[in-house]
Amino acid sequence: MSTGNHDTLVYRLAQMLVKLNQGEKLDPQDLADEFGVNLRTIQRDLNERFAYLPLEKTNGRYHLDPTFLGQLSTRDIERFASLAGIRGLFPSLTDDFLRDIFDTRIQAALLVKGHSYEVLAGKEHLFVTLEKAIVTRHHVSFDYQKEEGPKHYGKVAPFKLVNHKGIWYLAGRDVDKLKTFSFTKISDLRILDSQFDADPGVDKMLKEEDGIWLGEDKKEIVLKIAKEVAGYFKRRKLIANQVIEKELEDGGLIVSAKVGHANQVLPIVRYWIPHIRIISPEGLQAELEHELARYLDGSVARQGKEVRA
C-alpha cells in the first residue's frame, strides 16, 4: 500500500470513528458517497477493519454500543484508525488481538513509530508470548542470531516491543545495559519465573528516542552542514535527536545530535558527502574517510580483476 493510499484510508477510518464516537448511526451508502469510494469498500471498513469494535446494526445503520459513546479521545481515534488500516503491522491478526489494544496494559507493551511493516508470519505465537512477558514483567531468555553467529541471552528484562520504521524490535535490559534486539532474530524464547520492576525512565526514553540505538550514556556528535543541503536539515530532522546549534553566515549549519551509537549518524553523513563534515568527536571524520578509502581501493581492485578476466 502506498503512503498516499494509506493516508487516505486512515483519514476515512478516523472520520468514521469520530462519527461513531459521537453517537451517529452510519449508513454505508451515505459514507460511500461522502468519501468517494464504492459501497463494498465501506462494508469492508465496517465489517473487517472495525471488526474489533463493539458495533451494532439497526435498520441497516451501524452505531457504537451506547456504553462506549464518547469514550475515545482524539489520540485514541488516531491510534485505532491507524491500527485498523494497517492490520498487517501486527503479527497476530486476530480480532481478539486488536480488542486487546483497548486494554491499557497491552498498549503499554507496544510502541509504534511509522506505518510500514515487516512480515512476521509464523512468529505470531512468539510475539504474543513476549508481549505477555512485558505486561507481567517477567524476565525472558532467548537465542539471538547475530552476524557472527547465534548468541544465548539467559536473563533479559523485556520493557517494550518497538516498531521503528516498519521493523519490530525488543527493547530490554541485559544485566545492566539497555539493548535493542531485532524481533525476527529471536528464537527459543522462554518466560522465566523471576520478575523485574517497572522503570518509568526507560519508558520515557523509548518515547523520546528517534532511533533504536538505546543507551543511558549518550555521546554528542557535532556536524557542519554545507549551504547546498542545509535546507533539508531545516525542514525536518534527518538525524536522530537533531538540534540546529547555529546558522552560519555562508548559509551552512552547525548541527548536534546526542546518540547512543555513531551508526545513528554515519549513514546520513555518508549519504550527503561531501556536504557534511564531522567536527566532533575528534577522529571520527578521519575514521570515516579511511573507511571510504578502503572501500574505493577494494572497488578499483575488483574492477581491475574483472577487466583482466
Short mmCIF file of C-alpha atoms in Angstrom, two decimals:
data_model
loop_
_atom_site.label_atom_id
_atom_site.label_comp_id
_atom_site.label_asym_id
_atom_site.label_seq_id
_atom_site.Cartn_x
_atom_site.Cartn_y
_atom_site.Cartn_z
CA MET A 1 0.00 0.00 0.00
CA SER A 2 1.43 3.38 -0.99
CA THR A 3 1.82 6.16 1.56
CA GLY A 4 -0.84 8.25 -0.19
CA ASN A 5 -3.37 5.44 -0.24
CA HIS A 6 -2.62 4.62 3.38
CA ASP A 7 -3.08 8.23 4.49
CA THR A 8 -6.43 8.38 2.67
CA LEU A 9 -7.55 5.14 4.30
CA VAL A 10 -6.55 6.25 7.79
CA TYR A 11 -8.30 9.61 7.27
CA ARG A 12 -11.52 7.86 6.21
CA LEU A 13 -11.40 5.47 9.15
CA ALA A 14 -10.66 8.31 11.57
CA GLN A 15 -13.66 10.30 10.32
CA MET A 16 -15.87 7.25 10.68
CA LEU A 17 -14.61 6.71 14.23
CA VAL A 18 -15.39 10.34 15.09
CA LYS A 19 -18.96 9.87 13.87
CA LEU A 20 -19.37 6.61 15.80
CA ASN A 21 -17.88 8.14 18.95
CA GLN A 22 -20.42 10.98 18.73
CA GLY A 23 -23.30 8.51 18.56
CA GLU A 24 -24.11 8.84 14.86
CA LYS A 25 -25.76 5.94 13.05
CA LEU A 26 -23.83 5.32 9.84
CA ASP A 27 -25.45 4.42 6.56
CA PRO A 28 -22.92 2.57 4.34
CA GLN A 29 -24.15 4.13 1.09
CA ASP A 30 -24.04 7.65 2.55
CA LEU A 31 -20.44 7.01 3.66
CA ALA A 32 -19.50 5.71 0.20
CA ASP A 33 -20.86 8.90 -1.36
CA GLU A 34 -19.14 11.13 1.22
CA PHE A 35 -15.68 9.58 0.81
CA GLY A 36 -15.90 8.84 -2.91
CA VAL A 37 -15.43 5.08 -2.64
CA ASN A 38 -17.63 2.16 -3.57
CA LEU A 39 -20.11 0.53 -1.19
CA ARG A 40 -18.03 -2.63 -0.92
CA THR A 41 -15.08 -0.62 0.47
CA ILE A 42 -17.24 0.89 3.23
CA GLN A 43 -18.69 -2.51 4.07
CA ARG A 44 -15.15 -3.84 4.39
CA ASP A 45 -14.29 -0.93 6.70
CA LEU A 46 -17.24 -1.65 8.97
CA ASN A 47 -17.23 -5.45 8.91
CA GLU A 48 -13.50 -6.21 8.70
CA ARG A 49 -11.36 -3.23 9.69
CA PHE A 50 -13.69 -2.35 12.58
CA ALA A 51 -14.49 -5.96 13.49
CA TYR A 52 -12.87 -5.48 16.90
CA LEU A 53 -15.18 -2.57 17.82
CA PRO A 54 -18.48 -3.09 19.72
CA LEU A 55 -20.60 -2.09 16.72
CA GLU A 56 -24.35 -2.69 16.48
CA LYS A 57 -26.51 -2.70 13.35
CA THR A 58 -30.05 -1.31 13.44
CA ASN A 59 -32.19 -0.96 10.30
CA GLY A 60 -29.08 -1.22 8.13
CA ARG A 61 -27.22 1.51 10.02
CA TYR A 62 -24.10 0.94 12.14
CA HIS A 63 -23.59 2.53 15.54
CA LEU A 64 -21.39 2.09 18.58
CA ASP A 65 -22.62 0.25 21.66
CA PRO A 66 -24.12 3.09 23.80
CA THR A 67 -21.91 2.19 26.76
CA PHE A 68 -18.84 3.15 24.70
CA LEU A 69 -20.09 6.51 23.39
CA GLY A 70 -17.70 9.38 23.95
CA GLN A 71 -15.04 7.09 25.40
CA LEU A 72 -12.49 7.62 22.61
CA SER A 73 -10.12 10.57 22.81
CA THR A 74 -8.66 12.23 19.72
CA ARG A 75 -5.46 10.29 20.31
CA ASP A 76 -7.42 7.03 20.62
CA ILE A 77 -9.18 7.71 17.33
CA GLU A 78 -5.90 8.39 15.54
CA ARG A 79 -4.34 5.24 17.01
CA PHE A 80 -7.25 2.92 16.26
CA ALA A 81 -7.72 4.30 12.75
CA SER A 82 -4.06 3.56 12.03
CA LEU A 83 -4.29 0.09 13.55
CA ALA A 84 -7.42 -0.74 11.58
CA GLY A 85 -5.82 0.49 8.37
CA ILE A 86 -2.55 -1.40 8.81
CA ARG A 87 -3.51 -4.64 10.48
CA GLY A 88 -0.51 -6.27 8.86
CA LEU A 89 1.68 -4.20 11.18
CA PHE A 90 0.81 -6.65 13.94
CA PRO A 91 1.89 -10.27 13.52
CA SER A 92 -1.22 -11.51 15.32
CA LEU A 93 -4.07 -10.51 13.03
CA THR A 94 -6.99 -11.82 15.05
CA ASP A 95 -9.82 -9.57 16.19
CA ASP A 96 -9.09 -10.68 19.76
CA PHE A 97 -5.62 -9.17 19.50
CA LEU A 98 -6.99 -5.85 18.24
CA ARG A 99 -9.58 -5.82 21.02
CA ASP A 100 -6.68 -6.17 23.43
CA ILE A 101 -5.32 -2.88 22.11
CA PHE A 102 -8.12 -1.21 24.08
CA ASP A 103 -6.56 -2.64 27.22
CA THR A 104 -4.06 -0.10 28.54
CA ARG A 105 -1.88 -2.87 29.92
CA ILE A 106 -1.39 -4.18 26.39
CA GLN A 107 -0.95 -0.67 24.96
CA ALA A 108 1.95 -0.22 27.37
CA ALA A 109 3.75 -3.19 25.81
CA LEU A 110 3.75 -1.72 22.30
CA LEU A 111 5.27 1.38 20.79
CA VAL A 112 4.64 2.05 17.09
CA LYS A 113 6.59 4.66 15.12
CA GLY A 114 5.59 4.77 11.45
CA HIS A 115 3.02 2.90 9.38
CA SER A 116 5.00 0.46 7.22
CA TYR A 117 5.72 -3.05 8.45
CA GLU A 118 7.73 -6.22 8.01
CA VAL A 119 6.05 -9.58 7.53
CA LEU A 120 6.16 -11.67 10.71
CA ALA A 121 4.16 -14.66 9.50
CA GLY A 122 4.99 -17.73 11.56
CA LYS A 123 6.14 -15.75 14.60
CA GLU A 124 2.71 -14.76 15.94
CA HIS A 125 2.97 -17.02 18.98
CA LEU A 126 6.44 -15.74 19.85
CA PHE A 127 5.20 -12.14 19.58
CA VAL A 128 2.23 -12.74 21.88
CA THR A 129 4.41 -14.67 24.36
CA LEU A 130 6.89 -11.81 24.51
CA GLU A 131 4.05 -9.34 24.91
CA LYS A 132 2.77 -11.30 27.93
CA ALA A 133 6.24 -11.27 29.49
CA ILE A 134 6.36 -7.48 29.11
CA VAL A 135 2.92 -6.97 30.65
CA THR A 136 3.61 -9.29 33.61
CA ARG A 137 7.22 -8.04 33.98
CA HIS A 138 8.84 -11.46 33.76
CA HIS A 139 12.43 -11.95 32.63
CA VAL A 140 12.96 -13.92 29.43
CA SER A 141 15.73 -15.98 27.89
CA PHE A 142 16.24 -16.50 24.16
CA ASP A 143 18.68 -17.24 21.38
CA TYR A 144 19.62 -14.33 19.12
CA GLN A 145 21.05 -14.58 15.61
CA LYS A 146 23.98 -12.16 15.35
CA GLU A 147 26.14 -11.67 12.25
CA GLU A 148 28.97 -13.67 13.80
CA GLY A 149 26.63 -16.47 14.86
CA PRO A 150 23.91 -17.27 17.43
CA LYS A 151 24.19 -15.99 21.00
CA HIS A 152 22.18 -17.05 24.05
CA TYR A 153 20.80 -14.41 26.41
CA GLY A 154 19.95 -16.00 29.75
CA LYS A 155 18.08 -13.25 31.56
CA VAL A 156 16.70 -10.15 29.83
CA ALA A 157 14.14 -7.73 31.27
CA PRO A 158 11.79 -7.01 28.32
CA PHE A 159 10.46 -3.43 28.51
CA LYS A 160 8.66 -2.87 25.23
CA LEU A 161 8.15 -4.03 21.66
CA VAL A 162 9.03 -1.08 19.43
CA ASN A 163 8.12 -0.75 15.76
CA HIS A 164 10.62 1.66 14.21
CA LYS A 165 10.23 2.41 10.50
CA GLY A 166 8.41 -0.87 9.94
CA ILE A 167 10.80 -3.14 11.84
CA TRP A 168 9.91 -4.69 15.20
CA TYR A 169 12.49 -4.54 17.99
CA LEU A 170 12.53 -5.71 21.59
CA ALA A 171 13.85 -3.06 23.97
CA GLY A 172 15.21 -4.67 27.11
CA ARG A 173 17.88 -4.67 29.75
CA ASP A 174 20.62 -7.32 29.60
CA VAL A 175 22.29 -7.37 33.03
CA ASP A 176 22.76 -3.59 33.48
CA LYS A 177 22.78 -2.43 29.86
CA LEU A 178 19.85 -1.30 27.72
CA LYS A 179 19.75 -3.02 24.34
CA THR A 180 17.52 -3.45 21.31
CA PHE A 181 17.04 -6.80 19.61
CA SER A 182 15.57 -7.32 16.14
CA PHE A 183 12.44 -9.37 16.82
CA THR A 184 12.80 -11.64 13.78
CA LYS A 185 16.26 -12.75 15.00
CA ILE A 186 14.88 -14.01 18.33
CA SER A 187 14.18 -17.72 18.78
CA ASP A 188 13.66 -20.31 21.54
CA LEU A 189 12.02 -17.68 23.76
CA ARG A 190 11.27 -18.72 27.34
CA ILE A 191 9.50 -16.80 30.11
CA LEU A 192 11.37 -17.10 33.41
CA ASP A 193 9.89 -17.19 36.91
CA SER A 194 11.85 -14.13 38.05
CA GLN A 195 10.34 -10.67 37.68
CA PHE A 196 11.68 -7.13 37.29
CA ASP A 197 10.44 -3.71 38.40
CA ALA A 198 8.94 -1.17 36.03
CA ASP A 199 11.28 1.66 35.03
CA PRO A 200 9.47 4.91 34.09
CA GLY A 201 12.78 6.35 32.94
CA VAL A 202 13.13 3.68 30.26
CA ASP A 203 9.54 4.24 29.05
CA LYS A 204 10.23 7.97 28.75
CA MET A 205 13.47 7.32 26.87
CA LEU A 206 11.77 4.98 24.40
CA LYS A 207 9.04 7.51 23.61
CA GLU A 208 11.52 10.35 23.10
CA GLU A 209 14.23 8.40 21.26
CA ASP A 210 14.31 8.99 17.49
CA GLY A 211 16.14 5.75 16.72
CA ILE A 212 16.52 2.25 18.11
CA TRP A 213 20.06 2.61 19.46
CA LEU A 214 19.45 2.76 23.19
CA GLY A 215 21.89 3.89 25.81
CA GLU A 216 21.74 5.81 29.04
CA ASP A 217 25.18 7.33 28.25
CA LYS A 218 24.67 9.46 25.15
CA LYS A 219 27.52 10.77 23.02
CA GLU A 220 27.31 14.13 21.31
CA ILE A 221 28.24 14.34 17.65
CA VAL A 222 28.63 17.76 16.03
CA LEU A 223 28.37 18.23 12.26
CA LYS A 224 28.99 21.07 9.84
CA ILE A 225 26.36 21.15 7.09
CA ALA A 226 27.14 22.94 3.81
CA LYS A 227 24.69 25.53 2.49
CA GLU A 228 23.87 23.30 -0.52
CA VAL A 229 21.98 20.84 1.70
CA ALA A 230 21.19 22.97 4.78
CA GLY A 231 17.58 23.36 3.69
CA TYR A 232 16.91 19.65 4.06
CA PHE A 233 18.06 19.71 7.68
CA LYS A 234 15.98 22.80 8.42
CA ARG A 235 12.79 21.25 7.07
CA ARG A 236 12.93 18.12 9.18
CA LYS A 237 15.17 16.08 11.46
CA LEU A 238 17.33 13.87 9.27
CA ILE A 239 19.45 12.70 12.21
CA ALA A 240 18.26 11.14 15.47
CA ASN A 241 17.84 13.79 18.19
CA GLN A 242 18.98 16.52 15.80
CA VAL A 243 19.45 20.07 17.12
CA ILE A 244 20.44 23.06 14.96
CA GLU A 245 23.03 24.84 17.09
CA LYS A 246 23.94 27.67 14.73
CA GLU A 247 23.18 29.09 11.30
CA LEU A 248 26.41 30.17 9.59
CA GLU A 249 26.89 33.37 7.59
CA ASP A 250 27.51 31.39 4.40
CA GLY A 251 24.15 29.60 4.74
CA GLY A 252 25.51 26.46 6.33
CA LEU A 253 24.60 24.95 9.69
CA ILE A 254 26.21 23.56 12.81
CA VAL A 255 24.11 20.60 13.94
CA SER A 256 24.46 18.43 17.03
CA ALA A 257 22.93 15.10 17.98
CA LYS A 258 23.11 13.06 21.18
CA VAL A 259 23.17 9.41 20.18
CA GLY A 260 23.66 6.01 21.72
CA HIS A 261 25.78 4.82 18.79
CA ALA A 262 27.67 6.53 15.96
CA ASN A 263 25.69 4.46 13.44
CA GLN A 264 22.70 6.70 14.15
CA VAL A 265 24.58 9.46 12.32
CA LEU A 266 27.15 7.89 9.98
CA PRO A 267 24.69 6.64 7.30
CA ILE A 268 23.39 10.20 6.85
CA VAL A 269 26.91 11.61 6.72
CA ARG A 270 27.90 9.06 4.05
CA TYR A 271 24.79 9.88 2.02
CA TRP A 272 25.46 13.63 1.97
CA ILE A 273 29.23 13.51 1.30
CA PRO A 274 30.89 15.93 0.55
CA HIS A 275 28.36 18.36 2.04
CA ILE A 276 28.68 17.19 5.65
CA ARG A 277 31.75 17.07 7.85
CA ILE A 278 32.07 15.66 11.38
CA ILE A 279 33.53 18.27 13.73
CA SER A 280 33.47 16.16 16.89
CA PRO A 281 34.23 13.77 18.42
CA GLU A 282 37.76 14.25 17.21
CA GLY A 283 38.93 11.46 14.95
CA LEU A 284 35.52 10.25 13.75
CA GLN A 285 35.79 12.16 10.46
CA ALA A 286 39.23 10.60 9.84
CA GLU A 287 37.84 7.13 10.57
CA LEU A 288 35.02 7.71 8.10
CA GLU A 289 37.42 8.90 5.38
CA HIS A 290 39.68 5.89 6.00
CA GLU A 291 36.68 3.56 5.68
CA LEU A 292 35.65 5.18 2.39
CA ALA A 293 39.22 4.99 1.05
CA ARG A 294 39.35 1.26 1.80
CA TYR A 295 36.03 0.76 0.06
CA LEU A 296 37.18 2.67 -3.04
CA ASP A 297 40.51 0.81 -3.15
CA GLY A 298 38.68 -2.50 -2.92
CA SER A 299 36.22 -1.47 -5.61
CA VAL A 300 39.02 -0.45 -8.01
CA ALA A 301 40.84 -3.73 -7.34
CA ARG A 302 37.71 -5.76 -8.08
CA GLN A 303 37.07 -3.87 -11.31
CA GLY A 304 40.68 -4.47 -12.38
CA LYS A 305 40.30 -8.22 -11.87
CA GLU A 306 37.07 -8.23 -13.88
CA VAL A 307 38.74 -6.37 -16.78
CA ARG A 308 41.70 -8.80 -16.84
CA ALA A 309 39.33 -11.76 -16.73
#
